[in-house]
Amino acid sequence: MIETVDEPEVGERRAWGWVAHLTDGGTTPWRDWSGLGASQGRYLPGAQQLELLRRLNLSGRPDPEVAAAVLASSPAGRGRPDLELVGAGPESEFGPAPVDPAALSAGELVRVAASVLADQLVDAGPLPVAEPPRPSWWRRGYRLVGDPELADGLREQLVARGRPPGGREPRILVVGTDLATMTAHAWGHRAFGEGVNAWGEWLRLLRERSELPYGADLLAAARVWERRVGKTRVAVVLDPAAVPRLAGDRRRLAAPTYLPGEAGELARKVGSVLALLVLPEEGERLLRLRLRPRVRRHAHRVHGALPLAVPAQHRDWLEGAAERMRRGIKRAGYAVHGNLDDLVPRWTSLEDSPEISQAPSPEATLDLAVRVLLDDEADDRSGR
Amino acid sequence: MTRRVLLHVGTPKTGTSYLQDVLFRNKRTLAENGILYAADRHDAHFLAALDLMRLPWGGLEREAVGAWDRLAEQVRGWHGETAVISHEILAAASRAQVGRALASLGHERQGGGVEVHLVLSVRDLVRQIPAEWQENIKHRSGMSYRRFLARITDPTRNSRIASWFWSVQEIPEILDRWGADLPPERVHVVTVPSPGGAPDLLWKRFSQVFGLEGMDLHLEEERVNPSLGVPETALIRRINRSANRVLPPADYRPLVRELLAHQTLSRRVLSPRLALPPEQVPWVQEREAAFVAAIERRGYDVVGDLHDLRGNAGLHPFVDPDKPRERDVAGAAVDAIKALLLETARMRAEEERLRAELDETRDALSRSYLRPSYRLREKAVKGLTRGRVGRGLLSVYRLARGRSSRSA
């Protein structure tokens, strides 16, 4: 039975009442809440944790274990500490000012979500080590390198058809598309792997060092493989439709679906927590094999989750790099399938339109994090 | 099982590095006296703190995986009377992290578990504020002093700088988070003596609270974070702004922080010291008074004198580090260039030595290649790899060689 009062001195009991309300799946914002409750622990959870639980309740019915994990967590990394609810107790002259949790930024809530997700990934136990399928010895082999997202998307389909990479004298297919897209793919791929800076900062550093990201530099990839297997077995493929034929499979492959920038942003945040929980190699496997499938199930339902675009200040640099890559590939004389001119990004008005994101949206990242936390199909929640 | 844990959680810039160094170097003596300082490296408790607080730290956190649980296990399993844990960044732990830390050490809220004593060493804000800015500069920051002050005085504390600064410097709030479950007599506030006090006074206070009095400890080498003057700090800030983007953290640490800041520029002791701008003094004094009143009100065990927390704002005249005398900065820059030249010369000599060693190794390798038996084998391998049958034979040979070497 909830008693309704409005005296300021019962603020803490009001806060405990709100905790109970949220734990039961309630969605009432703190400022509209007036019921009282009994203390359930040694301290009140922070405003960030409580508001994240409210957002989870607004979007679905979180597993009780997930709700408990959210309330027991702390925001990951540097930033504001656990904040108190405004009106939940007497104003202290010390500590950060209490807040209305509804006014917290999406980024603050993502810090909590990242911490809980990292715990879930680890608590589900070590990943089984799968034996890679062996290619048939009688077939001409292939390897897909280059743009990591494109290569992974195509390879996955070939493996599903019983055509794993490797094999007899494999043909090296350096796959790619325009350099701006490949750069965004390389960022997302690293976010689900070894970790990466924020998109804008990463681009800035690449530019200052005049470096292209690993995987997006098709000329460098082709040279590496040329040294290993000889030029005749290396082909640059800018037309993905040519891949099945070159890989010795006649059937068409579907165009790979790419994750929006917000997926990479969430993985980046989760990865920074994982770095403190498991060794780097295990962390990368957890991100790729455990988090990525969960994110993939929800990323395209998130309103405002968009492909990443290169901000205007970096476009001239990428154009120049793409032009040099185009000339280098042509001069080196590699077999090319597709049009080398496609390497050079063509900036259209679309790049600056609301359909393309020049940085991951914090709100969409939070929405994605909430959906992933609510994921019913996840088989890796703690305790399951 | 340990009966008592002394948990030293901060604050930064209060002699913590020196204390931790003494504890680390005297582990054996301490253990003989029933005190555990469980550390296999000098930064072991720092790594444990990073792990507990899930705090990234320039990649160092990768070495911290599981470090807190390992430390807590060692503490719980200690057969002696007391265990000591010490790191200043623990001051920033959240309530949830504090709860986890205390529980992992065997503390029970209702009593009956391990007796946890909280130790917080504290220093006046008049010294702490410029020291924190300087520490930021030595960690690659390019932020001006004015901007730093504006951030920490912003009541919203929304910035990372402000939230970190106050989480490790707002003494009553740190004690709220860490000491909420402890009786006040088990909360020990150690004050750093005011400038001009006896040099060993702080150590005596630490000795008293950690029960180290009368022990024969090696104290001779101080591992302190030496402070920089105004032009030296301004120089490092300019270096950060220019080189940060191109100098990786792994190179910044030994070259800028250690070689330039700690080993070279800190020796320029005649430079003007960092101080508070006069307009900031009143609110700082008001904060210090509020800290003192809260500590007195709560009845903690104070080791030292609470008067130490009221800083002397007039000790050093204010010299603006955002507008330093260019002549002074140039002087500091010449010293820095000289240090870098000497370091480069040392590395060139080392490179020369390694090059000579490499040449010798290459010569020895070439001589072995010239032996007729090697050339014959090389020719055979080249011939075999040309054809499919040859390659197959080579594979069988390599397989057999592998087997025989395994069995051998």
mmCIF file of N, CA and C in Angstrom, chain A residues 39 41-44 49 71-84 92-97 108 111 114-116 118-119 168-169 193-195 201 204-205 208-209 269 271-280 284, chain B residues 50-51 53-58 61-66 92 94-100 102 109 155-160 163-164 167 170 172-173 176-178 180-181 244-248 286-287 290-291 294 297-298 388 391:
data_model
loop_
_atom_site.group_PDB
_atom_site.id
_atom_site.type_symbol
_atom_site.label_atom_id
_atom_site.label_comp_id
_atom_site.label_asym_id
_atom_site.label_seq_id
_atom_site.Cartn_x
_atom_site.Cartn_y
_atom_site.Cartn_z
ATOM 1 N N SER A 39 13.620 1.341 3.089
ATOM 2 C CA SER A 39 14.988 1.193 2.594
ATOM 3 C C SER A 39 15.258 -0.254 2.169
ATOM 4 N N GLY A 41 18.517 -1.150 1.057
ATOM 5 C CA GLY A 41 19.966 -1.361 0.963
ATOM 6 C C GLY A 41 20.706 -0.299 1.726
ATOM 7 N N ARG A 42 22.055 -0.357 1.631
ATOM 8 C CA ARG A 42 22.872 0.574 2.416
ATOM 9 C C ARG A 42 22.942 1.954 1.794
ATOM 10 N N TYR A 43 22.549 2.061 0.542
ATOM 11 C CA TYR A 43 22.565 3.383 -0.086
ATOM 12 C C TYR A 43 21.541 3.389 -1.216
ATOM 13 N N LEU A 44 21.088 4.562 -1.568
ATOM 14 C CA LEU A 44 20.166 4.699 -2.697
ATOM 15 C C LEU A 44 20.941 4.578 -4.006
ATOM 16 N N GLN A 49 21.392 5.268 -12.679
ATOM 17 C CA GLN A 49 20.953 3.875 -12.696
ATOM 18 C C GLN A 49 19.424 3.797 -12.690
ATOM 19 N N LEU A 71 20.687 -1.467 -11.098
ATOM 20 C CA LEU A 71 20.672 -0.698 -9.838
ATOM 21 C C LEU A 71 21.981 -0.851 -9.059
ATOM 22 N N ALA A 72 22.645 -1.988 -9.224
ATOM 23 C CA ALA A 72 23.882 -2.228 -8.456
ATOM 24 C C ALA A 72 25.126 -1.712 -9.161
ATOM 25 N N SER A 73 24.974 -1.222 -10.388
ATOM 26 C CA SER A 73 26.172 -0.848 -11.164
ATOM 27 C C SER A 73 26.589 0.592 -10.864
ATOM 28 N N SER A 74 27.701 0.962 -11.466
ATOM 29 C CA SER A 74 28.143 2.364 -11.432
ATOM 30 C C SER A 74 28.472 2.767 -12.858
ATOM 31 N N PRO A 75 28.322 4.045 -13.188
ATOM 32 C CA PRO A 75 28.681 4.464 -14.545
ATOM 33 C C PRO A 75 30.147 4.145 -14.829
ATOM 34 N N ALA A 76 30.394 3.612 -16.027
ATOM 35 C CA ALA A 76 31.757 3.195 -16.360
ATOM 36 C C ALA A 76 32.623 4.382 -16.737
ATOM 37 N N GLY A 77 33.902 4.248 -16.455
ATOM 38 C CA GLY A 77 34.880 5.224 -16.911
ATOM 39 C C GLY A 77 34.798 6.558 -16.195
ATOM 40 N N ARG A 78 35.512 7.537 -16.777
ATOM 41 C CA ARG A 78 35.524 8.862 -16.154
ATOM 42 C C ARG A 78 34.249 9.613 -16.488
ATOM 43 N N GLY A 79 33.882 10.499 -15.622
ATOM 44 C CA GLY A 79 32.675 11.286 -15.847
ATOM 45 C C GLY A 79 32.030 11.573 -14.520
ATOM 46 N N ARG A 80 30.788 11.965 -14.571
ATOM 47 C CA ARG A 80 30.117 12.322 -13.323
ATOM 48 C C ARG A 80 29.910 11.074 -12.472
ATOM 49 N N PRO A 81 30.068 11.203 -11.148
ATOM 50 C CA PRO A 81 29.852 10.048 -10.271
ATOM 51 C C PRO A 81 28.362 9.759 -10.118
ATOM 52 N N ASP A 82 28.030 8.768 -9.289
ATOM 53 C CA ASP A 82 26.623 8.500 -8.989
ATOM 54 C C ASP A 82 25.984 9.789 -8.462
ATOM 55 N N LEU A 83 24.876 10.168 -9.054
ATOM 56 C CA LEU A 83 24.242 11.426 -8.657
ATOM 57 C C LEU A 83 23.009 11.150 -7.797
ATOM 58 N N GLU A 84 22.717 12.059 -6.896
ATOM 59 C CA GLU A 84 21.547 11.876 -6.028
ATOM 60 C C GLU A 84 20.320 12.500 -6.671
ATOM 61 N N SER A 92 22.837 18.685 0.742
ATOM 62 C CA SER A 92 24.148 18.648 1.385
ATOM 63 C C SER A 92 24.980 19.791 0.830
ATOM 64 N N GLU A 93 25.894 20.311 1.679
ATOM 65 C CA GLU A 93 26.767 21.371 1.162
ATOM 66 C C GLU A 93 27.966 20.771 0.436
ATOM 67 N N PHE A 94 28.031 19.438 0.398
ATOM 68 C CA PHE A 94 29.142 18.782 -0.295
ATOM 69 C C PHE A 94 28.593 17.842 -1.367
ATOM 70 N N GLY A 95 29.449 17.488 -2.283
ATOM 71 C CA GLY A 95 29.065 16.539 -3.328
ATOM 72 C C GLY A 95 28.410 17.224 -4.502
ATOM 73 N N PRO A 96 28.268 16.492 -5.605
ATOM 74 C CA PRO A 96 27.627 17.080 -6.786
ATOM 75 C C PRO A 96 26.162 17.389 -6.505
ATOM 76 N N ALA A 97 25.644 18.378 -7.198
ATOM 77 C CA ALA A 97 24.255 18.771 -6.964
ATOM 78 C C ALA A 97 23.309 17.631 -7.351
ATOM 79 N N GLU A 108 25.144 9.876 -20.241
ATOM 80 C CA GLU A 108 25.279 9.431 -18.847
ATOM 81 C C GLU A 108 24.649 8.052 -18.651
ATOM 82 N N ARG A 111 26.669 5.169 -20.177
ATOM 83 C CA ARG A 111 27.792 4.720 -19.334
ATOM 84 C C ARG A 111 27.352 3.600 -18.404
ATOM 85 N N ALA A 114 26.584 0.408 -20.534
ATOM 86 C CA ALA A 114 27.812 -0.248 -21.012
ATOM 87 C C ALA A 114 28.401 -1.121 -19.916
ATOM 88 N N SER A 115 28.330 -0.635 -18.699
ATOM 89 C CA SER A 115 28.878 -1.396 -17.578
ATOM 90 C C SER A 115 28.091 -2.693 -17.376
ATOM 91 N N VAL A 116 26.757 -2.586 -17.444
ATOM 92 C CA VAL A 116 25.911 -3.767 -17.239
ATOM 93 C C VAL A 116 26.115 -4.761 -18.395
ATOM 94 N N ALA A 118 28.738 -5.154 -20.282
ATOM 95 C CA ALA A 118 30.060 -5.792 -20.172
ATOM 96 C C ALA A 118 30.000 -6.926 -19.160
ATOM 97 N N ASP A 119 29.336 -6.687 -18.044
ATOM 98 C CA ASP A 119 29.194 -7.748 -17.038
ATOM 99 C C ASP A 119 28.452 -8.950 -17.614
ATOM 100 N N ARG A 168 43.382 -24.597 -51.727
ATOM 101 C CA ARG A 168 44.497 -24.759 -52.668
ATOM 102 C C ARG A 168 44.765 -23.453 -53.433
ATOM 103 N N GLU A 169 45.999 -23.010 -53.390
ATOM 104 C CA GLU A 169 46.439 -21.808 -54.107
ATOM 105 C C GLU A 169 45.348 -20.733 -54.141
ATOM 106 N N GLY A 193 36.163 -4.767 -31.766
ATOM 107 C CA GLY A 193 37.383 -5.564 -31.661
ATOM 108 C C GLY A 193 38.338 -4.963 -30.671
ATOM 109 N N GLU A 194 39.460 -4.477 -31.174
ATOM 110 C CA GLU A 194 40.528 -4.029 -30.278
ATOM 111 C C GLU A 194 40.257 -2.688 -29.623
ATOM 112 N N GLY A 195 39.191 -1.998 -30.036
ATOM 113 C CA GLY A 195 38.861 -0.696 -29.429
ATOM 114 C C GLY A 195 39.327 0.442 -30.307
ATOM 115 N N GLU A 201 37.571 12.018 -33.332
ATOM 116 C CA GLU A 201 38.951 12.026 -32.830
ATOM 117 C C GLU A 201 39.812 11.049 -33.625
ATOM 118 N N ARG A 204 40.637 12.510 -36.960
ATOM 119 C CA ARG A 204 41.616 13.586 -36.819
ATOM 120 C C ARG A 204 43.031 13.020 -36.670
ATOM 121 N N LEU A 205 43.166 11.968 -35.849
ATOM 122 C CA LEU A 205 44.483 11.366 -35.645
ATOM 123 C C LEU A 205 44.997 10.705 -36.920
ATOM 124 N N GLU A 208 46.252 13.420 -39.158
ATOM 125 C CA GLU A 208 47.519 14.005 -38.730
ATOM 126 C C GLU A 208 48.692 13.088 -38.998
ATOM 127 N N ARG A 209 48.450 11.794 -38.925
ATOM 128 C CA ARG A 209 49.536 10.841 -39.179
ATOM 129 C C ARG A 209 49.588 10.418 -40.640
ATOM 130 N N LYS A 269 31.988 1.702 -26.094
ATOM 131 C CA LYS A 269 31.792 1.952 -24.655
ATOM 132 C C LYS A 269 31.862 0.638 -23.872
ATOM 133 N N GLY A 271 33.370 -2.052 -24.810
ATOM 134 C CA GLY A 271 34.750 -2.541 -24.922
ATOM 135 C C GLY A 271 35.670 -1.888 -23.905
ATOM 136 N N SER A 272 35.439 -0.602 -23.611
ATOM 137 C CA SER A 272 36.326 0.068 -22.656
ATOM 138 C C SER A 272 36.115 -0.502 -21.252
ATOM 139 N N VAL A 273 34.927 -1.000 -20.946
ATOM 140 C CA VAL A 273 34.705 -1.650 -19.639
ATOM 141 C C VAL A 273 35.301 -3.064 -19.672
ATOM 142 N N LEU A 274 35.102 -3.752 -20.789
ATOM 143 C CA LEU A 274 35.631 -5.118 -20.898
ATOM 144 C C LEU A 274 37.144 -5.149 -20.702
ATOM 145 N N ALA A 275 37.812 -4.059 -21.127
ATOM 146 C CA ALA A 275 39.272 -4.007 -20.994
ATOM 147 C C ALA A 275 39.702 -4.165 -19.543
ATOM 148 N N LEU A 276 38.781 -3.876 -18.613
ATOM 149 C CA LEU A 276 39.099 -4.011 -17.188
ATOM 150 C C LEU A 276 38.615 -5.329 -16.605
ATOM 151 N N LEU A 277 37.903 -6.091 -17.415
ATOM 152 C CA LEU A 277 37.317 -7.323 -16.873
ATOM 153 C C LEU A 277 37.996 -8.583 -17.397
ATOM 154 N N VAL A 278 38.446 -8.542 -18.640
ATOM 155 C CA VAL A 278 39.068 -9.733 -19.246
ATOM 156 C C VAL A 278 40.299 -9.305 -20.039
ATOM 157 N N LEU A 279 41.102 -10.291 -20.424
ATOM 158 C CA LEU A 279 42.295 -9.985 -21.219
ATOM 159 C C LEU A 279 41.870 -9.543 -22.620
ATOM 160 N N PRO A 280 42.716 -8.759 -23.299
ATOM 161 C CA PRO A 280 42.303 -8.139 -24.570
ATOM 162 C C PRO A 280 41.736 -9.127 -25.597
ATOM 163 N N GLU A 284 37.932 -8.981 -27.170
ATOM 164 C CA GLU A 284 37.603 -8.832 -28.596
ATOM 165 C C GLU A 284 36.642 -9.935 -29.041
ATOM 166 N N LEU B 50 42.131 0.620 -10.084
ATOM 167 C CA LEU B 50 41.582 0.753 -11.446
ATOM 168 C C LEU B 50 40.556 -0.342 -11.697
ATOM 169 N N ASP B 51 40.887 -1.550 -11.256
ATOM 170 C CA ASP B 51 39.999 -2.691 -11.463
ATOM 171 C C ASP B 51 38.695 -2.489 -10.683
ATOM 172 N N MET B 53 37.342 0.225 -9.671
ATOM 173 C CA MET B 53 36.564 1.383 -10.111
ATOM 174 C C MET B 53 36.297 1.386 -11.612
ATOM 175 N N ARG B 54 36.758 0.354 -12.290
ATOM 176 C CA ARG B 54 36.556 0.245 -13.741
ATOM 177 C C ARG B 54 36.993 1.513 -14.456
ATOM 178 N N LEU B 55 38.200 1.889 -14.172
ATOM 179 C CA LEU B 55 38.697 3.164 -14.662
ATOM 180 C C LEU B 55 39.759 2.939 -15.732
ATOM 181 N N PRO B 56 39.492 3.355 -16.977
ATOM 182 C CA PRO B 56 40.559 3.247 -17.987
ATOM 183 C C PRO B 56 41.684 4.225 -17.653
ATOM 184 N N TRP B 57 42.930 3.837 -17.936
ATOM 185 C CA TRP B 57 44.063 4.698 -17.583
ATOM 186 C C TRP B 57 45.156 4.552 -18.640
ATOM 187 N N GLY B 58 44.850 5.048 -19.832
ATOM 188 C CA GLY B 58 45.855 5.039 -20.904
ATOM 189 C C GLY B 58 46.360 3.669 -21.282
ATOM 190 N N GLU B 61 45.032 -0.127 -17.690
ATOM 191 C CA GLU B 61 43.959 -0.928 -17.097
ATOM 192 C C GLU B 61 43.994 -2.383 -17.571
ATOM 193 N N ARG B 62 44.637 -2.609 -18.726
ATOM 194 C CA ARG B 62 44.707 -3.986 -19.233
ATOM 195 C C ARG B 62 45.532 -4.880 -18.319
ATOM 196 N N GLU B 63 46.426 -4.245 -17.561
ATOM 197 C CA GLU B 63 47.231 -5.027 -16.611
ATOM 198 C C GLU B 63 46.497 -5.188 -15.288
ATOM 199 N N ALA B 64 45.296 -4.587 -15.196
ATOM 200 C CA ALA B 64 44.599 -4.550 -13.909
ATOM 201 C C ALA B 64 43.486 -5.590 -13.795
ATOM 202 N N VAL B 65 43.293 -6.388 -14.847
ATOM 203 C CA VAL B 65 42.160 -7.328 -14.842
ATOM 204 C C VAL B 65 42.238 -8.253 -13.626
ATOM 205 N N GLY B 66 41.209 -8.219 -12.793
ATOM 206 C CA GLY B 66 41.131 -9.107 -11.622
ATOM 207 C C GLY B 66 42.012 -8.686 -10.461
ATOM 208 N N ALA B 92 37.879 8.373 -5.297
ATOM 209 C CA ALA B 92 36.790 8.655 -6.245
ATOM 210 C C ALA B 92 35.781 7.507 -6.366
ATOM 211 N N SER B 94 32.674 5.073 -6.192
ATOM 212 C CA SER B 94 31.244 5.309 -5.949
ATOM 213 C C SER B 94 30.782 4.498 -4.732
ATOM 214 N N ARG B 95 29.569 4.778 -4.276
ATOM 215 C CA ARG B 95 29.049 4.032 -3.121
ATOM 216 C C ARG B 95 28.979 2.536 -3.417
ATOM 217 N N ALA B 96 28.583 2.187 -4.627
ATOM 218 C CA ALA B 96 28.497 0.762 -4.994
ATOM 219 C C ALA B 96 29.883 0.127 -4.948
ATOM 220 N N GLN B 97 30.878 0.861 -5.452
ATOM 221 C CA GLN B 97 32.239 0.320 -5.449
ATOM 222 C C GLN B 97 32.796 0.234 -4.032
ATOM 223 N N VAL B 98 32.455 1.199 -3.199
ATOM 224 C CA VAL B 98 32.865 1.144 -1.790
ATOM 225 C C VAL B 98 32.256 -0.089 -1.126
ATOM 226 N N GLY B 99 30.972 -0.314 -1.385
ATOM 227 C CA GLY B 99 30.288 -1.477 -0.805
ATOM 228 C C GLY B 99 30.971 -2.765 -1.223
ATOM 229 N N ARG B 100 31.320 -2.840 -2.502
ATOM 230 C CA ARG B 100 31.974 -4.055 -3.013
ATOM 231 C C ARG B 100 33.349 -4.220 -2.375
ATOM 232 N N LEU B 102 34.492 -3.043 0.550
ATOM 233 C CA LEU B 102 34.431 -3.401 1.973
ATOM 234 C C LEU B 102 34.002 -4.858 2.143
ATOM 235 N N ARG B 109 28.516 -5.185 7.839
ATOM 236 C CA ARG B 109 27.830 -3.963 8.308
ATOM 237 C C ARG B 109 27.357 -4.074 9.739
ATOM 238 N N PRO B 155 29.332 25.399 -10.476
ATOM 239 C CA PRO B 155 28.536 24.617 -9.508
ATOM 240 C C PRO B 155 27.924 23.340 -10.090
ATOM 241 N N THR B 156 27.737 23.261 -11.417
ATOM 242 C CA THR B 156 27.139 22.044 -11.987
ATOM 243 C C THR B 156 28.121 20.875 -11.981
ATOM 244 N N ARG B 157 29.411 21.164 -11.975
ATOM 245 C CA ARG B 157 30.473 20.145 -12.009
ATOM 246 C C ARG B 157 30.256 19.163 -13.162
ATOM 247 N N ASN B 158 29.772 19.651 -14.263
ATOM 248 C CA ASN B 158 29.461 18.762 -15.382
ATOM 249 C C ASN B 158 30.692 18.257 -16.125
ATOM 250 N N SER B 159 31.765 19.014 -16.051
ATOM 251 C CA SER B 159 32.950 18.628 -16.832
ATOM 252 C C SER B 159 33.681 17.482 -16.144
ATOM 253 N N ARG B 160 34.451 16.764 -16.945
ATOM 254 C CA ARG B 160 35.256 15.669 -16.387
ATOM 255 C C ARG B 160 36.258 16.187 -15.374
ATOM 256 N N SER B 163 34.352 16.984 -12.116
ATOM 257 C CA SER B 163 33.828 15.824 -11.388
ATOM 258 C C SER B 163 34.976 15.017 -10.791
ATOM 259 N N TRP B 164 36.112 14.909 -11.520
ATOM 260 C CA TRP B 164 37.254 14.164 -10.967
ATOM 261 C C TRP B 164 37.875 14.941 -9.809
ATOM 262 N N SER B 167 35.739 14.742 -6.748
ATOM 263 C CA SER B 167 35.583 13.375 -6.231
ATOM 264 C C SER B 167 36.823 12.929 -5.462
ATOM 265 N N GLU B 170 37.092 16.629 -2.286
ATOM 266 C CA GLU B 170 36.062 17.147 -1.382
ATOM 267 C C GLU B 170 35.982 16.216 -0.171
ATOM 268 N N PRO B 172 34.798 15.963 3.029
ATOM 269 C CA PRO B 172 33.611 15.410 3.720
ATOM 270 C C PRO B 172 32.814 14.444 2.838
ATOM 271 N N GLU B 173 32.784 14.711 1.538
ATOM 272 C CA GLU B 173 32.005 13.846 0.642
ATOM 273 C C GLU B 173 32.697 12.496 0.438
ATOM 274 N N ASP B 176 31.915 10.618 3.408
ATOM 275 C CA ASP B 176 30.516 10.143 3.346
ATOM 276 C C ASP B 176 30.439 8.820 2.602
ATOM 277 N N ARG B 177 31.113 8.778 1.436
ATOM 278 C CA ARG B 177 31.043 7.567 0.612
ATOM 279 C C ARG B 177 31.760 6.398 1.270
ATOM 280 N N TRP B 178 32.977 6.668 1.794
ATOM 281 C CA TRP B 178 33.794 5.568 2.318
ATOM 282 C C TRP B 178 33.491 5.232 3.773
ATOM 283 N N ALA B 180 30.541 5.712 5.542
ATOM 284 C CA ALA B 180 29.138 5.639 5.978
ATOM 285 C C ALA B 180 28.874 4.436 6.874
ATOM 286 N N ASP B 181 29.570 3.321 6.639
ATOM 287 C CA ASP B 181 29.310 2.105 7.415
ATOM 288 C C ASP B 181 30.303 1.910 8.566
ATOM 289 N N ASN B 244 51.163 16.690 -28.384
ATOM 290 C CA ASN B 244 50.221 15.670 -27.914
ATOM 291 C C ASN B 244 49.673 14.789 -29.014
ATOM 292 N N ARG B 245 49.320 15.424 -30.116
ATOM 293 C CA ARG B 245 48.610 14.693 -31.161
ATOM 294 C C ARG B 245 49.521 13.739 -31.918
ATOM 295 N N VAL B 246 50.805 13.972 -31.817
ATOM 296 C CA VAL B 246 51.710 13.112 -32.585
ATOM 297 C C VAL B 246 52.572 12.215 -31.695
ATOM 298 N N LEU B 247 52.577 12.481 -30.399
ATOM 299 C CA LEU B 247 53.418 11.695 -29.498
ATOM 300 C C LEU B 247 52.559 10.676 -28.739
ATOM 301 N N PRO B 248 52.786 9.388 -28.981
ATOM 302 C CA PRO B 248 51.957 8.379 -28.291
ATOM 303 C C PRO B 248 52.188 8.395 -26.781
ATOM 304 N N GLU B 286 36.505 29.698 2.178
ATOM 305 C CA GLU B 286 35.166 29.314 2.664
ATOM 306 C C GLU B 286 35.000 27.790 2.598
ATOM 307 N N ARG B 287 35.485 27.172 1.501
ATOM 308 C CA ARG B 287 35.401 25.704 1.356
ATOM 309 C C ARG B 287 36.239 25.009 2.431
ATOM 310 N N ALA B 290 34.489 25.038 5.663
ATOM 311 C CA ALA B 290 33.374 24.078 5.677
ATOM 312 C C ALA B 290 33.895 22.651 5.873
ATOM 313 N N PHE B 291 35.023 22.341 5.246
ATOM 314 C CA PHE B 291 35.624 21.003 5.419
ATOM 315 C C PHE B 291 35.987 20.782 6.893
ATOM 316 N N ALA B 294 32.948 20.289 9.123
ATOM 317 C CA ALA B 294 32.302 18.974 8.944
ATOM 318 C C ALA B 294 33.107 17.880 9.634
ATOM 319 N N ARG B 297 32.624 18.184 13.352
ATOM 320 C CA ARG B 297 31.256 17.804 13.738
ATOM 321 C C ARG B 297 31.088 16.292 13.780
ATOM 322 N N ARG B 298 31.743 15.602 12.879
ATOM 323 C CA ARG B 298 31.505 14.156 12.768
ATOM 324 C C ARG B 298 32.323 13.332 13.749
ATOM 325 N N ARG B 388 55.073 -30.060 -58.243
ATOM 326 C CA ARG B 388 54.083 -30.527 -57.286
ATOM 327 C C ARG B 388 54.598 -31.733 -56.497
ATOM 328 N N ARG B 391 57.155 -30.662 -53.981
ATOM 329 C CA ARG B 391 56.545 -30.018 -52.810
ATOM 330 C C ARG B 391 55.953 -31.047 -51.871
#
